[in-house]
XYZ file of C-alpha atoms in Angstrom:
411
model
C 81.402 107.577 79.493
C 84.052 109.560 78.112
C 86.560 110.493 80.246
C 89.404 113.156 79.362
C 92.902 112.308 81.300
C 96.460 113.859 80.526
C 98.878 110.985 79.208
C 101.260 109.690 81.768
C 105.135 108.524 81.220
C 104.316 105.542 83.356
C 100.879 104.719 82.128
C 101.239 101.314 81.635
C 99.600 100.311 77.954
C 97.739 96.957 78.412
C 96.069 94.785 80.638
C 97.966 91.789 79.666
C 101.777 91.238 79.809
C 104.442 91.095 77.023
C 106.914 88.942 77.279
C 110.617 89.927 76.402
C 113.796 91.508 77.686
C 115.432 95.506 78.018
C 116.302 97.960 76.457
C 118.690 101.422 77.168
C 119.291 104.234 74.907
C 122.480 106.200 75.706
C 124.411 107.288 72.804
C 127.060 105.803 70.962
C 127.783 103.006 72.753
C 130.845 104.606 74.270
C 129.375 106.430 77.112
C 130.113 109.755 74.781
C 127.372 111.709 73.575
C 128.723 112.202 70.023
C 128.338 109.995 67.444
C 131.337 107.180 67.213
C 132.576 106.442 63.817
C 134.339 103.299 62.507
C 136.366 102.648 59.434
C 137.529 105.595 57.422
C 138.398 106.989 53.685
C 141.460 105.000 52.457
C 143.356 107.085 49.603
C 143.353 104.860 46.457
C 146.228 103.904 44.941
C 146.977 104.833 40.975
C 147.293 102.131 38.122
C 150.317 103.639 36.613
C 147.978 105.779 34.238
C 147.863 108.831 35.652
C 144.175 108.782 36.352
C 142.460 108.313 39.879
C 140.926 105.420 39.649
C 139.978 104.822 43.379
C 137.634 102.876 45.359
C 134.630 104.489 47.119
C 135.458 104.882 50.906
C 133.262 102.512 53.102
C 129.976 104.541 54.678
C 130.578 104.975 58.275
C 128.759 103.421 60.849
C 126.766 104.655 63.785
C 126.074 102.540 66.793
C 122.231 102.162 66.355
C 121.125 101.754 70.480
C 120.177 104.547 73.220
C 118.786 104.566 76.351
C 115.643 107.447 75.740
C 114.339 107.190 79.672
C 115.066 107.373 82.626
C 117.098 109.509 81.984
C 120.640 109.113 82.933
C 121.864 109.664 86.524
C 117.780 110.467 87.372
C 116.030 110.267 90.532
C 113.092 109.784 92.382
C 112.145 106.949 89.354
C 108.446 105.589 90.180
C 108.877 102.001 90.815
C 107.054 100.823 87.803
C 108.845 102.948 85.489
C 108.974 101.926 82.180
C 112.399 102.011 80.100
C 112.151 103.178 76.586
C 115.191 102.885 73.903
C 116.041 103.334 70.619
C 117.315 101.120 67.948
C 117.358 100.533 64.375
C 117.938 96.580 64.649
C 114.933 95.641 67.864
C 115.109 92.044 66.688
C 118.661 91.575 67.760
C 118.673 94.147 70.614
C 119.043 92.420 74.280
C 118.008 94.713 77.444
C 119.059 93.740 80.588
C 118.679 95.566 84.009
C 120.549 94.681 87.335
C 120.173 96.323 90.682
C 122.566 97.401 93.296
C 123.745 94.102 93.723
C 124.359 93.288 89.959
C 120.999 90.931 90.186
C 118.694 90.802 87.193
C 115.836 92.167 87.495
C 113.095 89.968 85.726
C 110.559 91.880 83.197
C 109.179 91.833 79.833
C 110.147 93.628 76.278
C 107.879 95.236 73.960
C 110.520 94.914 71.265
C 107.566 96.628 68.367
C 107.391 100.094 71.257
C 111.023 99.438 71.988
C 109.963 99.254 75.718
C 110.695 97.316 78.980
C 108.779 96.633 81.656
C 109.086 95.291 85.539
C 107.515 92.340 86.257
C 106.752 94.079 89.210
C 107.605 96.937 91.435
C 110.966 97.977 91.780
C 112.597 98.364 94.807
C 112.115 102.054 96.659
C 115.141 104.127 96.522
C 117.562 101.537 94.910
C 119.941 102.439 92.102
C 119.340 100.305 88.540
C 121.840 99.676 85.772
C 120.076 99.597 82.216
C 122.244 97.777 79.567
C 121.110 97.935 76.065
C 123.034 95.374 73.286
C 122.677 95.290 69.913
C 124.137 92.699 68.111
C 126.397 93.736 65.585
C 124.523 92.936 61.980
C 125.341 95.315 58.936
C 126.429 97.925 61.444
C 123.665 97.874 62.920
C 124.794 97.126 66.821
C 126.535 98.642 69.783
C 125.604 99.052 73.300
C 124.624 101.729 75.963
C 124.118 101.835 79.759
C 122.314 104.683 81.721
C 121.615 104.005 85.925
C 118.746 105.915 87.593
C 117.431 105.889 91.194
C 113.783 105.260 92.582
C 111.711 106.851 94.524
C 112.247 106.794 98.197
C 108.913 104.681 99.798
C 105.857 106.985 99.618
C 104.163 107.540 102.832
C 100.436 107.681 101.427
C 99.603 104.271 100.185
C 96.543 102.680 98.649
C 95.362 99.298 99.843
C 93.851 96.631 97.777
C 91.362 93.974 98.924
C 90.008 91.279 97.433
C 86.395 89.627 98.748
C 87.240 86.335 97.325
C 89.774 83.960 98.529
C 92.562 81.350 96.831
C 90.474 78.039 96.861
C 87.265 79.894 97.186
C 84.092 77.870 94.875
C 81.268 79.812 94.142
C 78.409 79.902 92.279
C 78.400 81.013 87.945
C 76.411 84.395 89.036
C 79.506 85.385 91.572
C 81.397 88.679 90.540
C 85.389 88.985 91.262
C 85.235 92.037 94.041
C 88.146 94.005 94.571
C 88.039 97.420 96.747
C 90.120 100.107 97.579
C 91.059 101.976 100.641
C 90.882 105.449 99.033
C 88.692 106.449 96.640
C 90.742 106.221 92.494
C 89.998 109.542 90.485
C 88.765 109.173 87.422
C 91.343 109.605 85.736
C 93.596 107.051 87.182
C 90.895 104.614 86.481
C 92.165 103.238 83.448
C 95.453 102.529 84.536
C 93.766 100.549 87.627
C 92.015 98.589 84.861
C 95.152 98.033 82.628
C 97.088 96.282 85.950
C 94.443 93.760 86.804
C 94.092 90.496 84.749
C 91.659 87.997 84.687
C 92.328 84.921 83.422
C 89.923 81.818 82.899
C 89.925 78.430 81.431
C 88.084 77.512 79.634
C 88.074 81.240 78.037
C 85.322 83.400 78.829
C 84.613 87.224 78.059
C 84.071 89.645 80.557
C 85.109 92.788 81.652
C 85.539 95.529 84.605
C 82.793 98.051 85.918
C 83.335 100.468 88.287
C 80.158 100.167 91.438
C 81.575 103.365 93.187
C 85.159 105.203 93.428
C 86.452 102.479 95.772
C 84.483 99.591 94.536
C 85.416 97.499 91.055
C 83.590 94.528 89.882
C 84.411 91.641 86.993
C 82.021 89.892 85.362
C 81.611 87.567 82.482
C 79.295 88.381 79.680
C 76.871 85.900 80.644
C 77.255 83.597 83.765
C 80.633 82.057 84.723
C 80.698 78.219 82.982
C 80.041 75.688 85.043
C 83.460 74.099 86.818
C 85.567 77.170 85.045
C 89.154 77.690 86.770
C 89.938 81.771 87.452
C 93.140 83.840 87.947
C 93.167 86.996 88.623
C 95.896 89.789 89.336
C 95.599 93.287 90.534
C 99.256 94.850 90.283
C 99.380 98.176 91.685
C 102.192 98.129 94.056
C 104.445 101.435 93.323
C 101.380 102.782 90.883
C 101.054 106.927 91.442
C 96.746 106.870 92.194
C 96.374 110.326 92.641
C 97.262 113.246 95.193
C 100.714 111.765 96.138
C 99.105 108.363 96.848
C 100.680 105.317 95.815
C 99.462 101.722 95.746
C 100.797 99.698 98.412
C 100.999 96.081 96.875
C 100.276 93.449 94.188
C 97.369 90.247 95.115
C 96.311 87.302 92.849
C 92.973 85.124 93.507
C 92.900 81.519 92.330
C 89.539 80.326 92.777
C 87.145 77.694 91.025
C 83.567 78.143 89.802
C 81.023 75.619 90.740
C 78.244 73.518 88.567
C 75.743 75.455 87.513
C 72.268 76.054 89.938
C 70.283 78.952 88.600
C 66.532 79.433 90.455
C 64.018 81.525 88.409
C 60.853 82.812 89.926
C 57.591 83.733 88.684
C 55.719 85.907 89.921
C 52.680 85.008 87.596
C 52.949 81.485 88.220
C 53.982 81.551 91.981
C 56.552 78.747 91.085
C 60.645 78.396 91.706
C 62.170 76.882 88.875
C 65.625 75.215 90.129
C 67.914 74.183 87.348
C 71.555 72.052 88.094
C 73.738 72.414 84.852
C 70.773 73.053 82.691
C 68.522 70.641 83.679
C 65.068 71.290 85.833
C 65.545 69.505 89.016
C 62.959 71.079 91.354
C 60.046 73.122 90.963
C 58.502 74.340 94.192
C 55.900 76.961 95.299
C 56.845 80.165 96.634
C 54.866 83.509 97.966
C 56.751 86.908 97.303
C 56.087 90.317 99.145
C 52.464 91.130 98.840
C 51.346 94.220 97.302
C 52.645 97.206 100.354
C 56.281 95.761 100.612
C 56.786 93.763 96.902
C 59.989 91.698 96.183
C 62.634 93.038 93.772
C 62.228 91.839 90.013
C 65.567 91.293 88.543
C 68.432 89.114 88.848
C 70.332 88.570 92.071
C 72.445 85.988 93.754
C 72.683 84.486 96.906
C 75.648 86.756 98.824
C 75.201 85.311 102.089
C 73.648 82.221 104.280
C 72.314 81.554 107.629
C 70.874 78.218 108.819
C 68.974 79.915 112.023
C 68.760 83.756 112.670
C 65.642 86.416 113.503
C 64.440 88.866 111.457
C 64.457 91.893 113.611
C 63.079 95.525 111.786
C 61.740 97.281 114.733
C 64.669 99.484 115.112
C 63.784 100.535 111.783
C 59.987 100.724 111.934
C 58.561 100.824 116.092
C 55.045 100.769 114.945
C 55.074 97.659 112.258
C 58.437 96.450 112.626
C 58.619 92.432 113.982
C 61.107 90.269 115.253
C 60.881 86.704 114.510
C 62.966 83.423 114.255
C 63.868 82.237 110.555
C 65.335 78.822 109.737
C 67.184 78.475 106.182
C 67.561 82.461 105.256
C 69.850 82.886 102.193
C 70.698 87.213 101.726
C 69.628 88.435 97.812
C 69.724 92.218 98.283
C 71.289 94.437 100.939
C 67.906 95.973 101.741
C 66.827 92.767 103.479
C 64.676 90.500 100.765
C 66.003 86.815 101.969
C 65.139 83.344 100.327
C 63.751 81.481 103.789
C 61.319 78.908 104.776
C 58.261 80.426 106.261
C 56.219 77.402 107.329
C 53.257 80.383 108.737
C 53.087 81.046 105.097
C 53.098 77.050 103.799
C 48.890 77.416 102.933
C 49.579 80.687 100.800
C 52.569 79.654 98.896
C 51.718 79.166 95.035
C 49.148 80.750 95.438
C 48.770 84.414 97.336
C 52.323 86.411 98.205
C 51.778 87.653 101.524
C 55.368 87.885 102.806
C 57.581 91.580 103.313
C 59.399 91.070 100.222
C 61.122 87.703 100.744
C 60.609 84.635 98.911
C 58.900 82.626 100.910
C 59.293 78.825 100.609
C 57.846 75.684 103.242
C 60.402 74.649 106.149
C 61.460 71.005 104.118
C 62.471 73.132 100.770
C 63.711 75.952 102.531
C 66.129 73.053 104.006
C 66.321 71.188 99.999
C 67.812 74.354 98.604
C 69.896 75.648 101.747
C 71.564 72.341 101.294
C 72.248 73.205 97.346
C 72.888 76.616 97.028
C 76.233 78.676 97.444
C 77.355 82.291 97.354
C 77.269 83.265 94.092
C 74.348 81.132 92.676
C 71.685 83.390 91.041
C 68.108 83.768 91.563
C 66.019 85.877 88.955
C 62.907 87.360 89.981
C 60.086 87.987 87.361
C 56.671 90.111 86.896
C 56.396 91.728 90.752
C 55.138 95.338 90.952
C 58.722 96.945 91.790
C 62.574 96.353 89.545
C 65.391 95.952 91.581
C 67.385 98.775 91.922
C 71.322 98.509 91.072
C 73.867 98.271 93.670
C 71.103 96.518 95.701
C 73.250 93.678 96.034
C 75.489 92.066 93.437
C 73.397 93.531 90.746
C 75.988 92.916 88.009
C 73.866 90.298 85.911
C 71.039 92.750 86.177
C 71.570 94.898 83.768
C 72.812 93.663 80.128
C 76.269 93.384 79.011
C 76.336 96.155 77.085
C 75.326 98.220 80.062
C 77.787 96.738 81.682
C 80.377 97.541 79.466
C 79.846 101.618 79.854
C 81.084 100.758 83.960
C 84.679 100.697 82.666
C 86.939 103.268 81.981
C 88.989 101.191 78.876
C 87.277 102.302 75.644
C-alpha cells in the first residue's frame, strides 16, 4: 500500500543503528557568523631590477565545520532530535555532545549524511552543548558549538507492550507481538517501523506487518529455525506519534526459539502428521468439525494451553449450545477451534469428523502431544470445506510472504 506522509526533521532514516560520533555546524569556528580568515597577502620584495617579481599570496582559509540544526539557542528540541552539520573534511570531523552537567551523551555518527544521533532519548527540558572539531588538514578544520533545549515532558504518551517475555521459548511458528496503547496514524507508521530491530542468530529474514492500528507483528519468511536466539528493540521513547502524543519509553525482548514440532492435518486422510526437527515422529487419527460447523483450513499455531477446562457455548447459542469437560485443549483460533482429546469421539476418529470444528484426537494422544507442544508451534489444516480467515488467531504464516510483506509501511 502506498502511503503519502510529509517528511519530518526528526524522522529517523533506518531501522538499524550507525555507529559514530557528533557533529555541530556554527560558523567559523569563532562563535562569529562571518567567515574567519587566516594568513594574508605579503608584499614581495624586488630583486634589485626594477621589476615585481613577487610571490603569489597564500589562498585564505575558511574553517570548514557548522552546526546546521538545532538551531542555536532553540527550544522545545524533541528528545530524539537529530543533529546535522556541515563539513568539507567528515573523515576527520569529531562531534561530541554533553549535557547540563558537561556528561557525554553517548550516540552514533552518520559521518556520509553528516548526522548524529542519540542512542536514546534525551532528557526532557535539559540544555545540550554540541561541539563540532575538525581536525586541521590542508585547512580544512576548525570547530563550532551551538546549545539547544528540549522539550519539556509531554503529557500525552504512548505505551508500548510486548506479549513475549526475556527468557521466553516458543515454538518456530510464534510471531514477535508488540501493541500500542493508542492507535499510530498511518503516517507515523514508518517511523514506528524504522525504531524497532530485530535481531537473530543465526540470521533469518523477516519483516513487520501491521494486524490493526495498535497491533504490529514480526515474522520470519518462513518459520523461525529451530534453537534460533532473538533480540528485539522497539525505541520510541520521546518519538512525536501523532496529535501531540509522544511515546513513553524504549523495551528489548531476548527470547529463544525452540526445536522444531510442526503438526499437519489432512482432512482427506483423517491423519495428524507430527514432525520434531524434520523428522515424522507420530502419526495419529483425528476427526475435524463435521459438515454444519467445519474446522478452519490454513495454518495456525498453538496460542494457548489448558490441561482441564469445559467448553461452555450456551451463552452464545441457548438452543444448541453445550457445556462439557475437556482434558488436554490447546487454543488455534480465537473463534474457539481447540486441539483436545475427545475420547466420545475415539470410534470416529480417522475416519468420520463429527466434532464443532476442533480437532479431535483420543484421551492418551491428546495427553502425547499436550506433553510436546508449546505456544508458538504450528498446526496446518488441509482440504476442510471452510479457509481460515486472517486475524483469526496468529494468522501470520497463513498467508505467503509476499502477502505479508504489503502489512508494512517500509517500501
Amino acid at each position: 500500500m502506498n502511503i503519502s506522509r510529509v517528511r519530518r526533521p526528526w524522522r529517523i532514516a533506518a531501522a538499524g543503528l550507525i555507529a559514530g560520533a557528533v557533529l555541530l555546524s556554527s560558523g567559523c569556528g569563532h562563535g562569529d557568523k562571518s567567515p574567519s580568515w587566516q594568513g594574508g597577502a605579503d608584499q614581495a620584495q624586488g630583486d634589485g631590477t626594477g621589476t615585481d617579481d613577487a610571490s603569489p599570496s597564500p589562498s585564505p582559509t575558511l574553517s570548514t565545520v557548522a552546526v546546521v540544526s538545532p538551531a542555536a539557542d532553540a527550544t522545545g528540541v524533541t528528545a530524539i532530535t537529530e543533529i546535522k552539520y556541515t563539513s568539507e573534511d567528515p573523515e576527520n570531523t569529531s562531534v561530541t555532545v554533553t549535557d547540563a552537567s558537561g556528561d557525554e551523551v553517548k550516540g552514533t555518527l552518520d559521518k556520509d549524511d553528516k548526522v548524529w544521533r542519540p542512542e536514546k532519548a534525551l532528557a526532557y527540558g535539559t540544555k545540550y552543548t554540541v561541539t563540532v572539531n575538525g581536525t586541521a588538514s590542508e585547512g580544512k578544520g576548525g570547530t563550532a558549538s551551538s546549545t539547544f533545549t528540549t522539550m519539556a515532558k509531554p503529557s500525552k504518551i504512548v505505551r508500548v507492550t510486548s506479549f513475549l517475555g526475556d527468557g521466553q521459548k516458543v515454538g518456530v511458528g510464534m510471531p514477535l507481538i508488540i501493541k500500542f496503547s493508542r492507535a499510530i496514524p498511518a503516517s507515523y507508521r514508518d517511523d514506528v517501523e524504522r525504531r524497532m530491530t530485530v535481531t537473530a542468530t543465526p540470521a533469518q529474514e523477516g519483516s513487520w506487518g501491521w494486524i490493526s492500528p495498535t497491533e504490529v507483528h514480526y515474522r520470519p519468511k518462513v518459520f523461525w529455525k529451530a534453537n534460533s536466539k532473538v533480540f528485539y528493540k522497539v525505541r520510541l521513547a520521546g518519538v512525536p506519534l501523532g496529535s501531540g502524543y509522544y511515546g513513553k519509553s524504549d523495551l528489548t525482548v531476548d527470547l529463544n526459539i525452540a526445536r522444531s514440532f510442526v503438526m499437519t492435518v489432512s482432512n482427506k486422510t483423517k491423519q495428524m502428521t507430527v514432525k520434531q526437527d524434520g523428522k515424522v515422529i507420530k502419526t495419529l487419527p483425528v476427526s475435524l468439525g463435521k459438515a454444519s460447523t467445519p474446522s478452519s483450513s490454513g495454518t495456525m499455531v498453538v496460542m494457548e494451553k489448558m490441561k482441564h477446562t469445559v467448553f461452555d457455548t450456551t451463552d452464545t447459542d441457548p438452543v444448541n449450545g453445550y457445556k462439557t469437560p475437556i482434558d488436554f485443549a490447546q487454543r488455534i483460533t480465537w473463534s474457539g477451534q481447540f486441539i483436545h482429546a475427545a475420547p466420545w469421539s475415539e470410534g470416529k476418529q480417522g475416519r468420520v469428523n463429527v466434532s464443532h470444528g476442533c480437532v479431535n484426537v483420543s484421551e492418551a494422544m491428546g495427553a502425547w502431544l499436550f506433553s510436546r507442544t508449546m505456544m508458538g508451534d504450528p498446526i496446518t489444516v488441509s482440504g476442510t470445506e471452510e479457509k481460515l480467515k486472517q486475524g483469526n488467531g496468529w494468522t501470520d504464516f497463513n498467508v505467503s510472504y509476499s502477502e505479508w510483506k504489503k502489512l508494512s509501511y517500509l517500501k
